[in-house]
PDB file of C-alpha atoms and ligand atoms in Angstrom:
ATOM      1  CA  MET A   1       0.535 -11.524  29.907  1.00 87.00           C
ATOM      2  CA  GLU A   2       2.412  -9.960  27.180  1.00 96.00           C
ATOM      3  CA  LYS A   3       0.558 -10.232  24.012  1.00 98.00           C
ATOM      4  CA  VAL A   4       2.068 -11.670  20.589  1.00 98.00           C
ATOM      5  CA  TYR A   5       1.764  -9.898  17.303  1.00 98.00           C
ATOM      6  CA  GLY A   6       3.509 -10.546  13.972  1.00 98.00           C
ATOM      7  CA  LEU A   7       3.922 -10.692  10.384  1.00 98.00           C
ATOM      8  CA  ILE A   8       3.495 -13.622   8.203  1.00 98.00           C
ATOM      9  CA  GLY A   9       5.540 -13.862   5.025  1.00 98.00           C
ATOM     10  CA  PHE A  10       8.263 -15.448   2.333  1.00 98.00           C
ATOM     11  CA  PRO A  11      10.833 -13.204   2.746  1.00 96.00           C
ATOM     12  CA  VAL A  12      10.296 -11.310   5.862  1.00 97.00           C
ATOM     13  CA  GLU A  13      13.720 -11.084   7.486  1.00 96.00           C
ATOM     14  CA  HIS A  14      14.102  -7.381   5.744  1.00 94.00           C
ATOM     15  CA  SER A  15      10.621  -6.355   7.389  1.00 97.00           C
ATOM     16  CA  LEU A  16      10.711  -2.547   8.979  1.00 97.00           C
ATOM     17  CA  SER A  17       7.315  -3.434  10.823  1.00 98.00           C
ATOM     18  CA  PRO A  18       8.144  -5.162  14.140  1.00 98.00           C
ATOM     19  CA  LEU A  19      10.501  -1.850  14.195  1.00 98.00           C
ATOM     20  CA  MET A  20       7.495   0.540  14.107  1.00 98.00           C
ATOM     21  CA  HIS A  21       4.902  -1.535  15.688  1.00 98.00           C
ATOM     22  CA  ASN A  22       7.381  -2.282  19.140  1.00 98.00           C
ATOM     23  CA  ASP A  23       8.219   1.050  19.135  1.00 98.00           C
ATOM     24  CA  ALA A  24       4.834   2.205  19.402  1.00 98.00           C
ATOM     25  CA  PHE A  25       3.435  -0.568  21.475  1.00 98.00           C
ATOM     26  CA  ALA A  26       6.732   0.612  24.389  1.00 98.00           C
ATOM     27  CA  ARG A  27       5.536   4.116  23.689  1.00 97.00           C
ATOM     28  CA  LEU A  28       1.669   3.779  24.480  1.00 98.00           C
ATOM     29  CA  GLY A  29       2.880   1.081  27.455  1.00 97.00           C
ATOM     30  CA  ILE A  30       1.226  -1.511  25.754  1.00 98.00           C
ATOM     31  CA  PRO A  31       2.536  -5.226  26.721  1.00 98.00           C
ATOM     32  CA  ALA A  32       2.967  -6.636  23.580  1.00 98.00           C
ATOM     33  CA  ARG A  33       5.532  -7.594  21.181  1.00 98.00           C
ATOM     34  CA  TYR A  34       5.905  -7.957  17.198  1.00 98.00           C
ATOM     35  CA  HIS A  35       7.400 -10.763  15.895  1.00 98.00           C
ATOM     36  CA  LEU A  36       8.700 -11.675  12.156  1.00 98.00           C
ATOM     37  CA  PHE A  37       7.301 -15.035  11.162  1.00 98.00           C
ATOM     38  CA  SER A  38       8.723 -16.885   8.075  1.00 98.00           C
ATOM     39  CA  VAL A  39       6.295 -19.315   6.476  1.00 98.00           C
ATOM     40  CA  GLU A  40       7.342 -21.085   3.560  1.00 97.00           C
ATOM     41  CA  PRO A  41       4.713 -21.307   0.694  1.00 95.00           C
ATOM     42  CA  GLY A  42       2.350 -24.129   0.980  1.00 96.00           C
ATOM     43  CA  GLN A  43       2.215 -23.702   5.060  1.00 98.00           C
ATOM     44  CA  VAL A  44       0.390 -20.729   5.409  1.00 98.00           C
ATOM     45  CA  GLY A  45      -2.795 -23.245   6.720  1.00 98.00           C
ATOM     46  CA  ALA A  46      -0.173 -24.710   9.280  1.00 98.00           C
ATOM     47  CA  ALA A  47       0.897 -20.954  10.189  1.00 98.00           C
ATOM     48  CA  ILE A  48      -2.933 -20.018  10.377  1.00 98.00           C
ATOM     49  CA  ALA A  49      -3.429 -23.011  12.877  1.00 98.00           C
ATOM     50  CA  GLY A  50      -0.545 -22.024  14.803  1.00 98.00           C
ATOM     51  CA  VAL A  51      -2.107 -18.598  15.077  1.00 98.00           C
ATOM     52  CA  ARG A  52      -5.284 -20.012  16.903  1.00 97.00           C
ATOM     53  CA  ALA A  53      -3.090 -22.868  19.021  1.00 97.00           C
ATOM     54  CA  LEU A  54      -0.916 -20.265  20.338  1.00 97.00           C
ATOM     55  CA  GLY A  55      -3.488 -17.546  21.129  1.00 97.00           C
ATOM     56  CA  ILE A  56      -1.633 -14.954  18.866  1.00 98.00           C
ATOM     57  CA  ALA A  57      -3.541 -11.784  19.226  1.00 98.00           C
ATOM     58  CA  GLY A  58      -3.214 -10.334  15.772  1.00 98.00           C
ATOM     59  CA  VAL A  59      -0.766 -10.572  12.370  1.00 98.00           C
ATOM     60  CA  ASN A  60       0.190  -8.769   9.055  1.00 98.00           C
ATOM     61  CA  VAL A  61       0.175 -10.677   6.248  1.00 98.00           C
ATOM     62  CA  THR A  62       2.658  -9.926   3.281  1.00 97.00           C
ATOM     63  CA  ILE A  63       3.828 -11.869   0.132  1.00 96.00           C
ATOM     64  CA  PRO A  64       3.082 -14.302  -0.873  1.00 96.00           C
ATOM     65  CA  HIS A  65       0.288 -14.863   0.986  1.00 97.00           C
ATOM     66  CA  LYS A  66      -1.927 -12.397   1.149  1.00 97.00           C
ATOM     67  CA  LEU A  67      -4.630 -14.376  -1.050  1.00 97.00           C
ATOM     68  CA  ALA A  68      -3.806 -17.814   0.075  1.00 97.00           C
ATOM     69  CA  VAL A  69      -4.609 -16.927   4.024  1.00 98.00           C
ATOM     70  CA  ILE A  70      -8.635 -15.929   2.907  1.00 98.00           C
ATOM     71  CA  PRO A  71      -9.891 -19.653   2.844  1.00 98.00           C
ATOM     72  CA  PHE A  72      -8.419 -20.653   6.674  1.00 98.00           C
ATOM     73  CA  LEU A  73     -10.111 -17.473   7.762  1.00 98.00           C
ATOM     74  CA  ASP A  74     -13.573 -16.814   9.471  1.00 98.00           C
ATOM     75  CA  GLU A  75     -14.428 -13.872   7.811  1.00 98.00           C
ATOM     76  CA  VAL A  76     -12.977 -11.648   5.364  1.00 98.00           C
ATOM     77  CA  ASP A  77     -14.644  -7.676   5.505  1.00 97.00           C
ATOM     78  CA  GLU A  78     -16.000  -6.421   2.302  1.00 97.00           C
ATOM     79  CA  HIS A  79     -12.965  -4.172   1.299  1.00 97.00           C
ATOM     80  CA  ALA A  80     -10.405  -7.031   1.948  1.00 97.00           C
ATOM     81  CA  ARG A  81     -12.704  -9.352  -0.294  1.00 97.00           C
ATOM     82  CA  ARG A  82     -13.392  -6.823  -3.078  1.00 95.00           C
ATOM     83  CA  ILE A  83      -9.181  -6.709  -3.016  1.00 96.00           C
ATOM     84  CA  GLY A  84      -9.000 -10.326  -3.023  1.00 96.00           C
ATOM     85  CA  ALA A  85      -6.374  -9.975  -0.546  1.00 97.00           C
ATOM     86  CA  VAL A  86      -5.736  -9.626   3.277  1.00 98.00           C
ATOM     87  CA  ASN A  87      -2.847  -8.179   5.200  1.00 98.00           C
ATOM     88  CA  THR A  88      -4.404  -7.584   8.948  1.00 98.00           C
ATOM     89  CA  ILE A  89      -5.712 -10.443  10.703  1.00 98.00           C
ATOM     90  CA  ILE A  90      -7.519  -9.986  14.180  1.00 98.00           C
ATOM     91  CA  ASN A  91      -8.056 -13.041  16.633  1.00 98.00           C
ATOM     92  CA  ASN A  92     -11.115 -12.109  18.630  1.00 97.00           C
ATOM     93  CA  ASP A  93     -10.803 -14.766  21.179  1.00 95.00           C
ATOM     94  CA  GLY A  94     -10.439 -17.874  18.344  1.00 95.00           C
ATOM     95  CA  ARG A  95     -12.177 -15.619  15.488  1.00 98.00           C
ATOM     96  CA  LEU A  96      -9.880 -14.948  12.903  1.00 98.00           C
ATOM     97  CA  VAL A  97     -10.977 -11.702  10.833  1.00 98.00           C
ATOM     98  CA  GLY A  98      -9.432 -10.588   7.598  1.00 98.00           C
ATOM     99  CA  TYR A  99      -8.816  -6.794   6.986  1.00 98.00           C
ATOM    100  CA  ASN A 100      -6.588  -5.304   3.964  1.00 98.00           C
ATOM    101  CA  THR A 101      -4.742  -1.779   5.269  1.00 98.00           C
ATOM    102  CA  ASP A 102      -2.818  -1.499   2.328  1.00 98.00           C
ATOM    103  CA  GLY A 103      -4.664   0.921   0.051  1.00 97.00           C
ATOM    104  CA  LEU A 104      -6.288   2.626   2.982  1.00 98.00           C
ATOM    105  CA  GLY A 105      -3.265   3.371   4.054  1.00 98.00           C
ATOM    106  CA  TYR A 106      -2.098   4.267   1.499  1.00 98.00           C
ATOM    107  CA  VAL A 107      -5.220   6.652   0.538  1.00 98.00           C
ATOM    108  CA  GLN A 108      -4.962   7.988   4.156  1.00 98.00           C
ATOM    109  CA  ALA A 109      -1.198   8.683   3.710  1.00 98.00           C
ATOM    110  CA  LEU A 110      -1.803  10.910   0.647  1.00 98.00           C
ATOM    111  CA  GLU A 111      -4.591  13.122   2.197  1.00 98.00           C
ATOM    112  CA  GLU A 112      -2.417  14.125   5.150  1.00 98.00           C
ATOM    113  CA  GLU A 113       0.962  14.398   3.847  1.00 97.00           C
ATOM    114  CA  MET A 114      -0.078  16.206   0.977  1.00 98.00           C
ATOM    115  CA  ASN A 115      -3.026  18.207   3.031  1.00 98.00           C
ATOM    116  CA  ILE A 116      -5.731  17.746   0.806  1.00 98.00           C
ATOM    117  CA  THR A 117      -8.730  15.833   0.336  1.00 97.00           C
ATOM    118  CA  LEU A 118      -9.229  13.716  -2.932  1.00 98.00           C
ATOM    119  CA  ASP A 119     -12.945  15.474  -3.630  1.00 98.00           C
ATOM    120  CA  GLY A 120     -13.249  15.904  -6.861  1.00 98.00           C
ATOM    121  CA  LYS A 121      -9.713  15.444  -8.009  1.00 98.00           C
ATOM    122  CA  ARG A 122      -8.664  13.454 -10.888  1.00 98.00           C
ATOM    123  CA  ILE A 123      -6.579  10.598 -10.524  1.00 98.00           C
ATOM    124  CA  LEU A 124      -3.975   8.560 -12.658  1.00 98.00           C
ATOM    125  CA  VAL A 125      -2.885   5.222 -11.470  1.00 98.00           C
ATOM    126  CA  ILE A 126       0.317   3.600 -13.300  1.00 98.00           C
ATOM    127  CA  GLY A 127       0.358  -0.350 -12.571  1.00 98.00           C
ATOM    128  CA  ALA A 128      -2.203  -2.964 -11.885  1.00 97.00           C
ATOM    129  CA  GLY A 129      -0.141  -5.345  -9.417  1.00 94.00           C
ATOM    130  CA  GLY A 130      -1.007  -6.167  -5.743  1.00 93.00           C
ATOM    131  CA  GLY A 131      -0.245  -2.626  -4.873  1.00 94.00           C
ATOM    132  CA  ALA A 132      -2.571  -1.397  -7.519  1.00 97.00           C
ATOM    133  CA  ARG A 133      -5.285  -3.103  -6.426  1.00 97.00           C
ATOM    134  CA  GLY A 134      -5.861  -2.031  -2.947  1.00 97.00           C
ATOM    135  CA  ILE A 135      -4.874   1.307  -4.098  1.00 98.00           C
ATOM    136  CA  TYR A 136      -7.714   1.448  -6.702  1.00 98.00           C
ATOM    137  CA  PHE A 137     -10.255  -0.064  -4.918  1.00 98.00           C
ATOM    138  CA  SER A 138      -9.673   2.527  -1.633  1.00 98.00           C
ATOM    139  CA  LEU A 139      -9.614   5.568  -4.463  1.00 98.00           C
ATOM    140  CA  LEU A 140     -13.022   4.575  -5.482  1.00 98.00           C
ATOM    141  CA  SER A 141     -14.072   4.985  -1.787  1.00 97.00           C
ATOM    142  CA  THR A 142     -13.587   8.181  -2.318  1.00 98.00           C
ATOM    143  CA  ALA A 143     -15.444  11.465  -3.858  1.00 98.00           C
ATOM    144  CA  ALA A 144     -12.039  11.632  -6.733  1.00 98.00           C
ATOM    145  CA  GLU A 145     -14.131  12.304 -10.115  1.00 98.00           C
ATOM    146  CA  ARG A 146     -11.926  10.287 -12.212  1.00 98.00           C
ATOM    147  CA  ILE A 147      -9.747   7.223 -11.266  1.00 98.00           C
ATOM    148  CA  ASP A 148      -8.154   5.561 -14.115  1.00 98.00           C
ATOM    149  CA  MET A 149      -5.430   2.919 -14.700  1.00 98.00           C
ATOM    150  CA  ALA A 150      -2.657   2.553 -16.924  1.00 98.00           C
ATOM    151  CA  ASN A 151      -0.574  -0.136 -16.872  1.00 98.00           C
ATOM    152  CA  ARG A 152       1.751  -2.745 -19.292  1.00 98.00           C
ATOM    153  CA  THR A 153      -0.273  -5.340 -19.821  1.00 98.00           C
ATOM    154  CA  VAL A 154      -3.262  -3.561 -20.590  1.00 98.00           C
ATOM    155  CA  GLU A 155      -5.634  -6.262 -20.115  1.00 98.00           C
ATOM    156  CA  LYS A 156      -4.882  -6.262 -16.117  1.00 98.00           C
ATOM    157  CA  ALA A 157      -5.707  -2.268 -16.055  1.00 98.00           C
ATOM    158  CA  GLU A 158      -8.670  -3.255 -18.045  1.00 98.00           C
ATOM    159  CA  ARG A 159     -10.154  -6.365 -15.427  1.00 97.00           C
ATOM    160  CA  LEU A 160      -9.595  -3.911 -12.517  1.00 97.00           C
ATOM    161  CA  VAL A 161     -11.477  -1.221 -14.297  1.00 98.00           C
ATOM    162  CA  ARG A 162     -14.419  -4.012 -14.828  1.00 98.00           C
ATOM    163  CA  GLU A 163     -14.324  -5.194 -11.416  1.00 97.00           C
ATOM    164  CA  GLY A 164     -14.392  -1.474  -9.884  1.00 97.00           C
ATOM    165  CA  ASP A 165     -16.409   1.379 -11.394  1.00 97.00           C
ATOM    166  CA  GLU A 166     -16.436   1.621 -15.386  1.00 97.00           C
ATOM    167  CA  ARG A 167     -18.381   4.986 -14.909  1.00 97.00           C
ATOM    168  CA  ARG A 168     -15.485   6.853 -13.173  1.00 98.00           C
ATOM    169  CA  SER A 169     -12.378   4.901 -14.488  1.00 98.00           C
ATOM    170  CA  THR A 170     -10.931   3.991 -17.813  1.00 98.00           C
ATOM    171  CA  TYR A 171      -7.996   2.133 -19.088  1.00 98.00           C
ATOM    172  CA  PHE A 172      -5.051   2.588 -21.132  1.00 97.00           C
ATOM    173  CA  SER A 173      -1.543   1.684 -22.065  1.00 98.00           C
ATOM    174  CA  LEU A 174       1.836   3.492 -20.876  1.00 98.00           C
ATOM    175  CA  ALA A 175       1.997   5.360 -23.970  1.00 97.00           C
ATOM    176  CA  GLU A 176      -1.328   6.699 -24.319  1.00 98.00           C
ATOM    177  CA  ALA A 177      -1.416   7.346 -20.227  1.00 98.00           C
ATOM    178  CA  GLU A 178       1.733   9.504 -21.419  1.00 97.00           C
ATOM    179  CA  THR A 179       0.277  11.970 -23.576  1.00 97.00           C
ATOM    180  CA  ARG A 180      -2.928  12.380 -21.269  1.00 97.00           C
ATOM    181  CA  LEU A 181      -1.053  13.437 -18.094  1.00 97.00           C
ATOM    182  CA  ALA A 182      -1.917  16.828 -18.595  1.00 96.00           C
ATOM    183  CA  GLU A 183      -5.149  15.413 -17.490  1.00 97.00           C
ATOM    184  CA  TYR A 184      -4.405  14.809 -14.063  1.00 98.00           C
ATOM    185  CA  ASP A 185      -4.318  15.987 -10.866  1.00 98.00           C
ATOM    186  CA  ILE A 186      -2.439  13.222  -9.144  1.00 98.00           C
ATOM    187  CA  ILE A 187      -0.344  10.806 -10.766  1.00 98.00           C
ATOM    188  CA  ILE A 188       0.418   7.463  -8.694  1.00 98.00           C
ATOM    189  CA  ASN A 189       3.278   5.033  -9.540  1.00 98.00           C
ATOM    190  CA  THR A 190       2.269   1.663  -8.240  1.00 98.00           C
ATOM    191  CA  THR A 191       4.887  -0.478 -10.293  1.00 98.00           C
ATOM    192  CA  SER A 192       8.286  -1.337  -9.575  1.00 97.00           C
ATOM    193  CA  VAL A 193       9.930   0.450 -11.916  1.00 97.00           C
ATOM    194  CA  GLY A 194      12.606   2.626 -10.472  1.00 97.00           C
ATOM    195  CA  MET A 195      12.826   0.200  -7.471  1.00 96.00           C
ATOM    196  CA  HIS A 196      16.109  -0.777  -5.900  1.00 95.00           C
ATOM    197  CA  PRO A 197      18.467  -1.884  -7.553  1.00 95.00           C
ATOM    198  CA  ARG A 198      17.529  -0.556 -10.989  1.00 96.00           C
ATOM    199  CA  VAL A 199      17.224   2.759  -9.758  1.00 96.00           C
ATOM    200  CA  GLU A 200      18.069   3.969 -13.414  1.00 96.00           C
ATOM    201  CA  VAL A 201      14.268   3.520 -15.056  1.00 97.00           C
ATOM    202  CA  GLN A 202      11.139   5.316 -15.112  1.00 97.00           C
ATOM    203  CA  PRO A 203       7.351   3.908 -14.765  1.00 97.00           C
ATOM    204  CA  LEU A 204       6.118   7.001 -17.407  1.00 95.00           C
ATOM    205  CA  SER A 205       7.592   9.950 -19.590  1.00 96.00           C
ATOM    206  CA  LEU A 206       6.506  12.990 -17.443  1.00 96.00           C
ATOM    207  CA  GLU A 207       7.226  15.301 -20.704  1.00 96.00           C
ATOM    208  CA  ARG A 208       3.355  16.478 -20.718  1.00 96.00           C
ATOM    209  CA  LEU A 209       3.159  16.763 -16.682  1.00 96.00           C
ATOM    210  CA  ARG A 210       1.505  20.219 -15.402  1.00 94.00           C
ATOM    211  CA  PRO A 211       3.410  22.231 -12.454  1.00 93.00           C
ATOM    212  CA  GLY A 212       1.438  21.555  -9.435  1.00 94.00           C
ATOM    213  CA  VAL A 213       0.311  18.372  -9.709  1.00 97.00           C
ATOM    214  CA  ILE A 214       0.654  16.148  -7.646  1.00 98.00           C
ATOM    215  CA  VAL A 215       3.253  12.731  -8.039  1.00 98.00           C
ATOM    216  CA  SER A 216       3.184   9.664  -5.798  1.00 98.00           C
ATOM    217  CA  ASP A 217       5.178   6.862  -5.944  1.00 98.00           C
ATOM    218  CA  ILE A 218       4.560   3.868  -3.751  1.00 98.00           C
ATOM    219  CA  ILE A 219       8.219   2.728  -3.869  1.00 97.00           C
ATOM    220  CA  TYR A 220      10.056   3.463  -0.422  1.00 96.00           C
ATOM    221  CA  ASN A 221      13.534   1.996  -1.559  1.00 95.00           C
ATOM    222  CA  PRO A 222      15.141   4.314  -2.724  1.00 96.00           C
ATOM    223  CA  LEU A 223      13.172   7.035  -1.002  1.00 97.00           C
ATOM    224  CA  GLU A 224      13.268   9.180  -3.805  1.00 97.00           C
ATOM    225  CA  THR A 225      13.078   7.596  -7.406  1.00 98.00           C
ATOM    226  CA  LYS A 226      14.649   9.031 -10.373  1.00 98.00           C
ATOM    227  CA  TRP A 227      10.766   9.665 -11.242  1.00 98.00           C
ATOM    228  CA  LEU A 228      10.453  11.815  -7.872  1.00 98.00           C
ATOM    229  CA  LYS A 229      13.029  13.480  -8.914  1.00 98.00           C
ATOM    230  CA  GLU A 230      12.425  14.275 -12.380  1.00 97.00           C
ATOM    231  CA  ALA A 231       8.750  15.168 -11.537  1.00 98.00           C
ATOM    232  CA  LYS A 232      10.118  17.514  -8.667  1.00 97.00           C
ATOM    233  CA  ALA A 233      12.167  19.405 -11.427  1.00 97.00           C
ATOM    234  CA  ARG A 234       9.037  19.924 -13.288  1.00 97.00           C
ATOM    235  CA  GLY A 235       7.388  21.867 -10.423  1.00 97.00           C
ATOM    236  CA  ALA A 236       5.374  18.793  -9.126  1.00 98.00           C
ATOM    237  CA  ARG A 237       4.803  17.993  -5.564  1.00 98.00           C
ATOM    238  CA  VAL A 238       5.844  15.019  -4.285  1.00 98.00           C
ATOM    239  CA  GLN A 239       5.642  11.868  -2.017  1.00 98.00           C
ATOM    240  CA  ASN A 240       7.635   8.311  -1.706  1.00 98.00           C
ATOM    241  CA  GLY A 241       6.260   5.263  -0.509  1.00 98.00           C
ATOM    242  CA  VAL A 242       7.032   5.570   3.380  1.00 98.00           C
ATOM    243  CA  GLY A 243       3.649   7.200   3.975  1.00 98.00           C
ATOM    244  CA  MET A 244       2.019   3.777   2.526  1.00 98.00           C
ATOM    245  CA  LEU A 245       3.759   1.835   4.651  1.00 98.00           C
ATOM    246  CA  VAL A 246       3.950   2.881   7.521  1.00 98.00           C
ATOM    247  CA  TYR A 247      -0.111   4.324   7.662  1.00 98.00           C
ATOM    248  CA  GLN A 248      -0.819   0.695   7.066  1.00 98.00           C
ATOM    249  CA  GLY A 249       1.124  -0.228   9.804  1.00 98.00           C
ATOM    250  CA  ALA A 250      -0.964   2.106  11.824  1.00 98.00           C
ATOM    251  CA  LEU A 251      -4.321   1.149  10.735  1.00 98.00           C
ATOM    252  CA  ALA A 252      -3.189  -2.169  11.604  1.00 98.00           C
ATOM    253  CA  PHE A 253      -2.182  -1.211  14.815  1.00 98.00           C
ATOM    254  CA  GLU A 254      -4.917   0.554  15.670  1.00 98.00           C
ATOM    255  CA  LYS A 255      -7.668  -2.219  14.845  1.00 98.00           C
ATOM    256  CA  TRP A 256      -5.425  -4.431  17.012  1.00 98.00           C
ATOM    257  CA  THR A 257      -4.902  -1.787  20.190  1.00 98.00           C
ATOM    258  CA  GLY A 258      -8.405   0.555  19.291  1.00 98.00           C
ATOM    259  CA  GLN A 259      -4.902   2.952  19.518  1.00 98.00           C
ATOM    260  CA  TRP A 260      -3.601   5.382  16.699  1.00 98.00           C
ATOM    261  CA  PRO A 261       0.020   5.172  17.232  1.00 98.00           C
ATOM    262  CA  ASP A 262       2.399   8.240  16.359  1.00 98.00           C
ATOM    263  CA  VAL A 263       2.933   8.011  12.733  1.00 98.00           C
ATOM    264  CA  ASN A 264       5.165  10.775  12.338  1.00 98.00           C
ATOM    265  CA  ARG A 265       7.409   8.851  15.176  1.00 98.00           C
ATOM    266  CA  MET A 266       6.923   5.399  12.776  1.00 98.00           C
ATOM    267  CA  LYS A 267       8.133   7.443   9.954  1.00 98.00           C
ATOM    268  CA  GLN A 268      11.050   8.725  11.375  1.00 98.00           C
ATOM    269  CA  LEU A 269      12.000   5.168  12.466  1.00 98.00           C
ATOM    270  CA  VAL A 270      11.882   3.599   8.707  1.00 97.00           C
ATOM    271  CA  ILE A 271      13.363   6.716   7.097  1.00 97.00           C
ATOM    272  CA  GLU A 272      16.481   6.457   9.818  1.00 97.00           C
ATOM    273  CA  ALA A 273      16.889   2.648   8.599  1.00 96.00           C
ATOM    274  CA  LEU A 274      16.205   2.877   5.116  1.00 95.00           C
ATOM    275  CA  ARG A 275      19.531   5.360   5.056  1.00 92.00           C
ATOM    276  CA  ARG A 276      21.312   2.934   6.933  1.00 87.00           C
TER     277      ARG A 276
HETATM  278  P1  NAP B   1       3.114  -7.026  -8.586  1.00 81.53           P
HETATM  279  O1  NAP B   1       2.066  -7.333  -8.389  1.00 81.53           O
HETATM  280  O2  NAP B   1       4.263  -7.539  -8.824  1.00 81.53           O
HETATM  281  O3  NAP B   1       2.627  -5.610  -9.799  1.00 81.53           O
HETATM  282  C1  NAP B   1       3.607  -5.114 -10.810  1.00 81.53           C
HETATM  283  C2  NAP B   1       4.062  -4.191 -11.708  1.00 81.53           C
HETATM  284  O4  NAP B   1       4.718  -3.427 -11.698  1.00 81.53           O
HETATM  285  C3  NAP B   1       2.437  -4.751 -12.641  1.00 81.53           C
HETATM  286  O5  NAP B   1       1.372  -3.765 -13.141  1.00 81.53           O
HETATM  287  C4  NAP B   1       3.680  -4.817 -13.581  1.00 81.53           C
HETATM  288  O6  NAP B   1       3.145  -4.734 -14.777  1.00 81.53           O
HETATM  289  C5  NAP B   1       4.536  -3.522 -13.238  1.00 81.53           C
HETATM  290  N1  NAP B   1       6.014  -3.534 -13.834  1.00 81.53           N
HETATM  291  C6  NAP B   1       6.824  -4.200 -13.490  1.00 81.53           C
HETATM  292  N2  NAP B   1       7.892  -4.227 -14.238  1.00 81.53           N
HETATM  293  C7  NAP B   1       7.753  -3.444 -15.073  1.00 81.53           C
HETATM  294  C8  NAP B   1       8.097  -2.743 -16.462  1.00 81.53           C
HETATM  295  N3  NAP B   1       9.576  -3.126 -16.653  1.00 81.53           N
HETATM  296  N4  NAP B   1       7.641  -1.758 -17.039  1.00 81.53           N
HETATM  297  C9  NAP B   1       6.186  -1.416 -16.942  1.00 81.53           C
HETATM  298  N5  NAP B   1       5.771  -2.425 -16.016  1.00 81.53           N
HETATM  299  C10 NAP B   1       6.348  -2.955 -14.817  1.00 81.53           C
HETATM  300  O7  NAP B   1       4.258  -6.060  -7.102  1.00 81.53           O
HETATM  301  P2  NAP B   1       3.124  -5.221  -6.158  1.00 81.53           P
HETATM  302  O8  NAP B   1       2.886  -5.925  -4.922  1.00 81.53           O
HETATM  303  O9  NAP B   1       2.222  -4.598  -6.831  1.00 81.53           O
HETATM  304  O10 NAP B   1       4.186  -4.147  -5.620  1.00 81.53           O
HETATM  305  C11 NAP B   1       4.716  -3.026  -6.941  1.00 81.53           C
HETATM  306  C12 NAP B   1       5.564  -1.907  -6.247  1.00 81.53           C
HETATM  307  O11 NAP B   1       5.202  -1.439  -5.236  1.00 81.53           O
HETATM  308  C13 NAP B   1       6.937  -2.511  -5.747  1.00 81.53           C
HETATM  309  O12 NAP B   1       8.157  -1.675  -5.859  1.00 81.53           O
HETATM  310  C14 NAP B   1       6.892  -2.511  -3.766  1.00 81.53           C
HETATM  311  O13 NAP B   1       8.086  -2.653  -3.466  1.00 81.53           O
HETATM  312  C15 NAP B   1       5.678  -1.435  -3.830  1.00 81.53           C
HETATM  313  N6  NAP B   1       4.805  -1.459  -2.558  1.00 81.53           N
HETATM  314  C16 NAP B   1       5.299  -0.340  -1.551  1.00 81.53           C
HETATM  315  C17 NAP B   1       4.152  -0.492  -0.313  1.00 81.53           C
HETATM  316  C18 NAP B   1       4.354   0.326   0.481  1.00 81.53           C
HETATM  317  O14 NAP B   1       3.882   0.095   1.624  1.00 81.53           O
HETATM  318  N7  NAP B   1       4.848   1.458  -0.025  1.00 81.53           N
HETATM  319  C19 NAP B   1       3.759  -1.628  -0.730  1.00 81.53           C
HETATM  320  C20 NAP B   1       2.999  -2.474  -1.628  1.00 81.53           C
HETATM  321  C21 NAP B   1       3.907  -2.709  -2.643  1.00 81.53           C
HETATM  322  P3  NAP B   1       2.810  -5.789 -15.447  1.00 81.53           P
HETATM  323  O15 NAP B   1       0.887  -5.845 -15.250  1.00 81.53           O
HETATM  324  O16 NAP B   1       2.662  -5.321 -17.118  1.00 81.53           O
HETATM  325  O17 NAP B   1       3.478  -6.901 -15.406  1.00 81.53           O
END
């Protein structure tokens, strides 16, 4: 019988996940379909009961349910528990286990797309929201030398560092981060600044950027933010948010099926859809 997978969130209509997963199922000859499930706030418990009752094989979870879903699961893996958010659930014969592949997907995309290892790297993460949390805790699991955090609301960056690793990390205001930019090998924007429709703004001035460093933006709409354009003009190597989107999906796909999908094909599909 065809297995059912899907995405629980609100809203979900614009998600590109069905495109990636259904194409990968078809290409690998896996009898399964990925559906969108629009679940209103407050209904997540009922939705998870539905996953159990209907025998849905696995789901992704997105905004606003990534935290709310946790009490309804049978088990949450250590990494997702640390982040405090679940984006992937596997239904193991009725036992629901939660994972978080967002930050791990980001890290894998960064290493593979930029053809680097993070060993010994000095990294600055801008932002301290949901996206930053997953990325920060995933970066802590690498051998990066420093992972510093900067955020508009400095207290949120401070809280993250206290929960994380105060020996390898510190926190700054955005203004202070601007003055220290030359200290980093990799600079990552995890804020929503520059995202469609407000594409004319930037999260941080790149005036002190050293040429040759990596500048990464987890925004994928637009595909190239104003910030990435400027970084490129200043001699940086740049990465957009498509890699994170695709690799978090690929890691979920692998957890569900035991097979690694063609990530380049997934990327191509996502980029084509975003250009439409
Ligand atoms: P979030 O939890 O709401 O966090 C937003 C972050 O942006 C906070 O650090 C916030 O700072 C900062 N921010 C917002 N407006 C700002 C402004 N005007 N000036 C300075 N900082 C500002 O959002 P999120 O879920 O982390 O998502 C952030 C972005 O990442 C979105 O664009 C989202 O589309 C993208 N994203 C991409 C992927 C992917 O797969 N590529 C995955 C997840 C998210 P304060 O703390 O001071 O409010």
